[in-house]
PDB file of C-alpha atoms in Angstrom:
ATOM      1  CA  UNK R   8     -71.572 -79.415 -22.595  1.00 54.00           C
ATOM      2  CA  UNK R   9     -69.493 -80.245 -19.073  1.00 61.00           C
ATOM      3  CA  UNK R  10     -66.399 -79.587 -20.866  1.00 64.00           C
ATOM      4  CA  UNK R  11     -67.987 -76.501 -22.302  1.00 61.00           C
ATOM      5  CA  UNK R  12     -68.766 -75.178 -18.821  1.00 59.00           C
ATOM      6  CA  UNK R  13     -65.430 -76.169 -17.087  1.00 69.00           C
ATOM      7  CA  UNK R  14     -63.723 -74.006 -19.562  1.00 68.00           C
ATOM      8  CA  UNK R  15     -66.287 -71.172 -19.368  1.00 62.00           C
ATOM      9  CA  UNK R  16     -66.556 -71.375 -15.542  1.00 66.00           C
ATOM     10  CA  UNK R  17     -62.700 -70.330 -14.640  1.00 65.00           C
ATOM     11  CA  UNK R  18     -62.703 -67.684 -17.432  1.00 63.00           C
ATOM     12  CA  UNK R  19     -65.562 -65.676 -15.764  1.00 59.00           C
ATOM     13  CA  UNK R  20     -63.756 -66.343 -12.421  1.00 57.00           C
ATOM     14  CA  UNK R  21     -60.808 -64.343 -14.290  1.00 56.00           C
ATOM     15  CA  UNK R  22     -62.827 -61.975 -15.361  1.00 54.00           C
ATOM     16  CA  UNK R  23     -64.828 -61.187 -11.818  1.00 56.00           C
ATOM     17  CA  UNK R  24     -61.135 -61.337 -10.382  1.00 51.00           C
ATOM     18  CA  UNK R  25     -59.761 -58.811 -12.761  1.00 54.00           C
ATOM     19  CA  UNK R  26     -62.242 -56.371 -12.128  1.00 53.00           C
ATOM     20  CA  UNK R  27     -62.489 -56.936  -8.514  1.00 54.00           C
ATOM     21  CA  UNK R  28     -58.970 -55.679  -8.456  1.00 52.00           C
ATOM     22  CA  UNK R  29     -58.707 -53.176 -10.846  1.00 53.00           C
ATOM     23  CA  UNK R  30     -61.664 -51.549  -8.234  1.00 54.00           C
ATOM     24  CA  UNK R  31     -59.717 -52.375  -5.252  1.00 52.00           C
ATOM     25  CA  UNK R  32     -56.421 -50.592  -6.833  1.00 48.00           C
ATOM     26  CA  UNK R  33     -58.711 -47.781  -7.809  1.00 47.00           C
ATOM     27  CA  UNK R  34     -59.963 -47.373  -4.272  1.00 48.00           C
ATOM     28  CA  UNK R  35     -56.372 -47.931  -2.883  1.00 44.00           C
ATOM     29  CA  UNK R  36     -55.096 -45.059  -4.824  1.00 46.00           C
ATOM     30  CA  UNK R  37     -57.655 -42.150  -3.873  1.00 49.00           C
ATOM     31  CA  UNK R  38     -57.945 -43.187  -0.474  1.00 45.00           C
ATOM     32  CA  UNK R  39     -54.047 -42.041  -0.763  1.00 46.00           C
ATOM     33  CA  UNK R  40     -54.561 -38.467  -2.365  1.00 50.00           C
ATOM     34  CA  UNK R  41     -54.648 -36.504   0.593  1.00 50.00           C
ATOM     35  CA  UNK R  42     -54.374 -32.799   0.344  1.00 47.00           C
ATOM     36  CA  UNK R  43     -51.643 -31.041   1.929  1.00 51.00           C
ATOM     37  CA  UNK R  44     -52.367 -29.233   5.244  1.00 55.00           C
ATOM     38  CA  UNK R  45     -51.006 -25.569   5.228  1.00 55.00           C
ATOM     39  CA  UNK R  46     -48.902 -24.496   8.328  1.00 55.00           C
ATOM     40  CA  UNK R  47     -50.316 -21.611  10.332  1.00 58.00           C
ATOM     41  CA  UNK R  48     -48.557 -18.384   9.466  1.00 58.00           C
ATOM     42  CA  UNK R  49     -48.026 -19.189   5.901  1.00 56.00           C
ATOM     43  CA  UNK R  50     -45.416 -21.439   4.124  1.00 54.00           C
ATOM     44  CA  UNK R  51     -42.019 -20.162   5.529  1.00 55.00           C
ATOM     45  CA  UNK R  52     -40.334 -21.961   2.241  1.00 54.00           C
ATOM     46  CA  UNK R  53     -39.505 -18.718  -0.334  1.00 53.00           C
ATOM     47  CA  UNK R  54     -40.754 -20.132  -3.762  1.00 55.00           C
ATOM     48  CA  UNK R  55     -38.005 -19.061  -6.565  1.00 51.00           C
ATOM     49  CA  UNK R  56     -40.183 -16.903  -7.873  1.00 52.00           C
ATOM     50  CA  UNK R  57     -40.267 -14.281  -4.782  1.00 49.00           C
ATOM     51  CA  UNK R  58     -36.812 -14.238  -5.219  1.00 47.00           C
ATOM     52  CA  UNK R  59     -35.906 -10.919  -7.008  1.00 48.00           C
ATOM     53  CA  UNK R  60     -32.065 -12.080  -8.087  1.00 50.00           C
ATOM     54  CA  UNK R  61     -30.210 -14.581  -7.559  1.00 50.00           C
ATOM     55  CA  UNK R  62     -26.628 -15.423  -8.962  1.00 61.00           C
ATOM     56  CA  UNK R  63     -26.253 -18.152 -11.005  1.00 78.00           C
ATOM     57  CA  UNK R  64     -23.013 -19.415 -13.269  1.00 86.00           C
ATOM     58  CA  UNK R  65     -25.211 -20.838 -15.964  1.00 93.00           C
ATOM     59  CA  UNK R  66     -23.865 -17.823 -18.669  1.00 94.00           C
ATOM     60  CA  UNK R  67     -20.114 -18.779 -17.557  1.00 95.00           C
ATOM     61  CA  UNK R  68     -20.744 -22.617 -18.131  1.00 94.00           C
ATOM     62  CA  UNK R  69     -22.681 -22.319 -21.301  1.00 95.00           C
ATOM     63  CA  UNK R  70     -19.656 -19.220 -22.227  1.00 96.00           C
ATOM     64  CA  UNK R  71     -16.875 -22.135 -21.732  1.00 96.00           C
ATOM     65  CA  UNK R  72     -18.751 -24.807 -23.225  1.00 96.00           C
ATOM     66  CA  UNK R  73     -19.128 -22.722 -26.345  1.00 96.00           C
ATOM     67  CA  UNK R  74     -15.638 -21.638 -26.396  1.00 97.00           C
ATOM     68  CA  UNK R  75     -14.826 -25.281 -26.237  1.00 96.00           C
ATOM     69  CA  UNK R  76     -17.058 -25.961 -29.207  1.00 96.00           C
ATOM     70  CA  UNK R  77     -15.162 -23.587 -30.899  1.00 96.00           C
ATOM     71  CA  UNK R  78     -18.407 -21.323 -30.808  1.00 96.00           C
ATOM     72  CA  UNK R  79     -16.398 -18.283 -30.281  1.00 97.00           C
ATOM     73  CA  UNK R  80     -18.898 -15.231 -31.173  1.00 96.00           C
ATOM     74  CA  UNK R  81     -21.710 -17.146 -29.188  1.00 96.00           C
ATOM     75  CA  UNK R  82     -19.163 -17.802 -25.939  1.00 97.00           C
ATOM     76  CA  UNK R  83     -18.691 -14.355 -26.267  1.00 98.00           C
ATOM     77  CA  UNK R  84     -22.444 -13.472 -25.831  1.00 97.00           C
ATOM     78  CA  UNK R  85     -22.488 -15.557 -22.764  1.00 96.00           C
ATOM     79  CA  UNK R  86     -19.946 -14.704 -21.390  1.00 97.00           C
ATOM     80  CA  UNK R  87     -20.582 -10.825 -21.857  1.00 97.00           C
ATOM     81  CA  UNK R  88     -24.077 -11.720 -20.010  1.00 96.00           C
ATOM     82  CA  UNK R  89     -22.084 -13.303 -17.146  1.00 95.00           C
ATOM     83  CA  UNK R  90     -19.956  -9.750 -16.123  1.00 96.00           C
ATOM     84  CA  UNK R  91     -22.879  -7.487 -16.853  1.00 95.00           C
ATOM     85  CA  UNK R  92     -24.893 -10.277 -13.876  1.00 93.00           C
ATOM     86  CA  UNK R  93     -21.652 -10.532 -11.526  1.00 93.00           C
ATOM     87  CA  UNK R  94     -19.004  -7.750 -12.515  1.00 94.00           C
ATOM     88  CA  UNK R  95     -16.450  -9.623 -10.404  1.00 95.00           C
ATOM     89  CA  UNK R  96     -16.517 -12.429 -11.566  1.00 95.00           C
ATOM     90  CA  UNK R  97     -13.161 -12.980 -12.821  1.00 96.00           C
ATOM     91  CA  UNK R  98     -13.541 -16.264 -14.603  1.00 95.00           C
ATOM     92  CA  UNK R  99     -16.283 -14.391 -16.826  1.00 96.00           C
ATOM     93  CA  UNK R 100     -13.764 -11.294 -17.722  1.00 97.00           C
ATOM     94  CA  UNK R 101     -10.977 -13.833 -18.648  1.00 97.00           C
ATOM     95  CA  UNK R 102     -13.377 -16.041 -20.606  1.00 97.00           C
ATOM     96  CA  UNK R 103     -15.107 -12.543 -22.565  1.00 98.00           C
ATOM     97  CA  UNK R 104     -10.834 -11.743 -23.119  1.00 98.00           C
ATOM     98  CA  UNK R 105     -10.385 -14.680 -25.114  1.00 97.00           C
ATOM     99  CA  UNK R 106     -13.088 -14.972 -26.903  1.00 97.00           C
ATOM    100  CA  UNK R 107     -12.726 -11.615 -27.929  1.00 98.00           C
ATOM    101  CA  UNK R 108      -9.217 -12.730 -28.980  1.00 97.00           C
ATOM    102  CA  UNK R 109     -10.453 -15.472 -30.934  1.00 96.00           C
ATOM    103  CA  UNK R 110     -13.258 -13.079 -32.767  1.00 97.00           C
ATOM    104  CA  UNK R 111     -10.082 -10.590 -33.345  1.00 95.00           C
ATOM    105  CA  UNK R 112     -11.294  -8.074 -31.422  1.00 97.00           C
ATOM    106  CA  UNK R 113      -8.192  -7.136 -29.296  1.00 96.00           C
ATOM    107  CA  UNK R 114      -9.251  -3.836 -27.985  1.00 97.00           C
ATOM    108  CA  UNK R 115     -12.378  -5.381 -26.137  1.00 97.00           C
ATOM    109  CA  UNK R 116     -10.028  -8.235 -25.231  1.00 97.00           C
ATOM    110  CA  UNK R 117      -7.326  -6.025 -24.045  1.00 97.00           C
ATOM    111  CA  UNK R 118     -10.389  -3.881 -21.375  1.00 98.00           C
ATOM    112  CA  UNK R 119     -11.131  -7.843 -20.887  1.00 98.00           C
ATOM    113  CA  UNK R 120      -8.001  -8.555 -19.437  1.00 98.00           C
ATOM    114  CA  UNK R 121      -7.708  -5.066 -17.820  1.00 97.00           C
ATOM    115  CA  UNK R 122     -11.316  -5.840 -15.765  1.00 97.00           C
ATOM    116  CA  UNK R 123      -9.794  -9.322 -14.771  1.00 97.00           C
ATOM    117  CA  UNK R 124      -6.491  -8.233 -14.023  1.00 97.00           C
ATOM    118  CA  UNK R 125      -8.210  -5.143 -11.160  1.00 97.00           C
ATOM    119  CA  UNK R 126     -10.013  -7.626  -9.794  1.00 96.00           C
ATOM    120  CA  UNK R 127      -8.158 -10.543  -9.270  1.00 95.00           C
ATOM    121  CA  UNK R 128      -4.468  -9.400  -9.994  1.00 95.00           C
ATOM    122  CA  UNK R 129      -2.462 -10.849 -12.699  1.00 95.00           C
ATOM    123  CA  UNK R 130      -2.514 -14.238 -12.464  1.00 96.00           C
ATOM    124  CA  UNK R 131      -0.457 -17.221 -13.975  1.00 96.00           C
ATOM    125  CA  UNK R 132      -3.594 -18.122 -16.707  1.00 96.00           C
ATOM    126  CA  UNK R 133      -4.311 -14.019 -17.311  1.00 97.00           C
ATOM    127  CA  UNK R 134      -0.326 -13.399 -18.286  1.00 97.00           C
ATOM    128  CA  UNK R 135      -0.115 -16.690 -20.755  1.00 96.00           C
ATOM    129  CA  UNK R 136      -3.846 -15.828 -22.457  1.00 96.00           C
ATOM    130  CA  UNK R 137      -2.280 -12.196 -22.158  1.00 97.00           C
ATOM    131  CA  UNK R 138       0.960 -13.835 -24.460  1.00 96.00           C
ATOM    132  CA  UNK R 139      -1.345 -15.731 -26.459  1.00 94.00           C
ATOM    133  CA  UNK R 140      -3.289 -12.624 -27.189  1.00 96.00           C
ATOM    134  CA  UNK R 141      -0.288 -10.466 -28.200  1.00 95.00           C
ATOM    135  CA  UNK R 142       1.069 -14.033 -30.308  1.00 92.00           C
ATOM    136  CA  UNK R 143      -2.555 -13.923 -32.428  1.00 92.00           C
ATOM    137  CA  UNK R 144      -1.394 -10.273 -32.952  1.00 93.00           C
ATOM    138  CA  UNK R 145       1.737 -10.852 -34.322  1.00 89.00           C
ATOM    139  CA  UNK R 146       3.338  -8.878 -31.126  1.00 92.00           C
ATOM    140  CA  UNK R 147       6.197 -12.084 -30.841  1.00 92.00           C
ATOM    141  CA  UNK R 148       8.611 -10.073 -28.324  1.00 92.00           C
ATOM    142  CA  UNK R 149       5.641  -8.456 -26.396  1.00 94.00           C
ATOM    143  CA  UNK R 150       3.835 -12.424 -25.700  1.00 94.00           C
ATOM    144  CA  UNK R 151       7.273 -13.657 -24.977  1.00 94.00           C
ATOM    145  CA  UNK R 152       7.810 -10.951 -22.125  1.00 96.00           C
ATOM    146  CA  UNK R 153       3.908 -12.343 -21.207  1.00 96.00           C
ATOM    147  CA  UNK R 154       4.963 -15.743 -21.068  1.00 96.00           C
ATOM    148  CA  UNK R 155       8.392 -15.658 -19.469  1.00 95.00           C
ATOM    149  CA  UNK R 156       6.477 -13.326 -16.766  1.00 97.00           C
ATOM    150  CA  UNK R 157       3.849 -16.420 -16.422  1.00 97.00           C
ATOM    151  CA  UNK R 158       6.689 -19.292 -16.360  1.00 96.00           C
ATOM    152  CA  UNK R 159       8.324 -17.524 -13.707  1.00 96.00           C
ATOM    153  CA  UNK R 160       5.286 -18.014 -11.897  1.00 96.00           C
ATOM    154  CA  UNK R 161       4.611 -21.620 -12.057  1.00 96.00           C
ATOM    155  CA  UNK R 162       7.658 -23.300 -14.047  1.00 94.00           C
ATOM    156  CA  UNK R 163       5.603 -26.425 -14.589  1.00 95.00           C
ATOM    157  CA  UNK R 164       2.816 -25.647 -16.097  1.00 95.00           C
ATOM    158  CA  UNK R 165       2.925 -27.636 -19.714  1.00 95.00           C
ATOM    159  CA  UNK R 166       0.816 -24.708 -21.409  1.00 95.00           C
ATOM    160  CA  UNK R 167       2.713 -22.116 -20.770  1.00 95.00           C
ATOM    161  CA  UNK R 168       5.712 -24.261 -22.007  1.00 94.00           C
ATOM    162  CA  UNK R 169       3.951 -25.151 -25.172  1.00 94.00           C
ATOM    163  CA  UNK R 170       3.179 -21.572 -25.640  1.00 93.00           C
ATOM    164  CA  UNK R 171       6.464 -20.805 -25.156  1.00 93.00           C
ATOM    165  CA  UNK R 172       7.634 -23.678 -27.734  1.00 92.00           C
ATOM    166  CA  UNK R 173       5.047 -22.381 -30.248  1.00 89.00           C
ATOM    167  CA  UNK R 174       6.148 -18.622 -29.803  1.00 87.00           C
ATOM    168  CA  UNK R 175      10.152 -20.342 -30.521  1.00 86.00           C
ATOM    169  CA  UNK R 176       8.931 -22.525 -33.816  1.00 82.00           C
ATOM    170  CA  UNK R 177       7.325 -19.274 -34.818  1.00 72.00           C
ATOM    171  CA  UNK R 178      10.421 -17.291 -34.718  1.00 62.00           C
ATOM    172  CA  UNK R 179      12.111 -19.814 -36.437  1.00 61.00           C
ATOM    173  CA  UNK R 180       9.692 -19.977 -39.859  1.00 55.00           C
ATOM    174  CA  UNK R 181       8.604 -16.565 -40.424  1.00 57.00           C
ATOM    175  CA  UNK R 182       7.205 -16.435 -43.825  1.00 54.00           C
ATOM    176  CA  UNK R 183       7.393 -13.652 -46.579  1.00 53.00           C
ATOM    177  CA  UNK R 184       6.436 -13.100 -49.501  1.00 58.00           C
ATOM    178  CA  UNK R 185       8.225 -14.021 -52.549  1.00 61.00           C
ATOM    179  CA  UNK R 186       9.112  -9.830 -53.362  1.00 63.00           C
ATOM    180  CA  UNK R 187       9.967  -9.158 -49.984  1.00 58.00           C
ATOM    181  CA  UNK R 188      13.265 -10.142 -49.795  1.00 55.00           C
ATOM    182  CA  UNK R 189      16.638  -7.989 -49.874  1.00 56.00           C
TER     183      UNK R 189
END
């Protein structure tokens, strides 16, 4: 029985010590809780709510990461959102350009580029997605005046001198059919 009890003795010390705690850590953590005192006058923080607009580029970075994904119809939804919230913003009429582009719809593209273009003037990315445009088209003379226009601008810029090389390798392998020959 003494070796009964000296086993049973520090397991109910365990026991009263465990729950003695677990009370003490309860206590401990309402005595924290403490509500908030509100300032006299009201709470000169605005809450995002009172806040009738605000503008935000989420459309335009959810527009290019779509367009990256190759999502081009969806890209084009967001970014169509983005000018209709901030008309000026000309990242959001050059992004709606080429996605219009790459959903073949030139004539919104070509407004696109028009909107971009008033606001921001044409710029070295505008004239080579303006040459790309006219490329997709098959308007080869009318992307090359777009490009060379662009290069001009910045001579370094490796896209517009791979746009360039694809508009040359283009010229060179025009295909036709079969009949079509003189």
């Amino acid at each position: 029985m003494g070796r009964g009890l000296r086993r049973l003795i520090p397991a109910v010390a365990c026991c009263w010590l465990a729950a003695g705690l677990a009370g003490c850590d309860y206590t401990t953590r309402e005595a924290a809780i403490v509500a908030p005192v509100d300032p006299p006058g009201g709470d000169p923080v605005q809450e995002p709510t009172d806040v009738k607009y605000y503008p935000s580029d989420e459309p335009v970075r959810m527009g290019l990461e779509q367009y990256n994904r190759g999502n081009y119809g969806i890209a084009q939804r967001y970014f169509k959102d983005a000018v209709e919230k901030s008309p000026k913003d000309v990242t959001a009429w050059v992004g709606l350009a080429a996605s219009y582009d790459r959903i073949r719809r030139f004539d919104l593209a070509d407004q696109a580029y028009a909107s971009a273009i008033r606001l921001g003037g044409e710029t070295v990315q505008i004239l080579n997605d303006q040459g790309y445009s006219l490329m997709l088209r098959g308007n080869l003379s009318g992307a090359r005046k777009k490009f060379e226009k662009a290069y001009s601008l910045d001579p370094g810029n490796p896209v517009i001198a791979n746009n360039l090389e694809l508009l040359n390798g283009s010229r060179k392998f025009i295909e036709r059919p079969p009949n079509n020959q003189p």
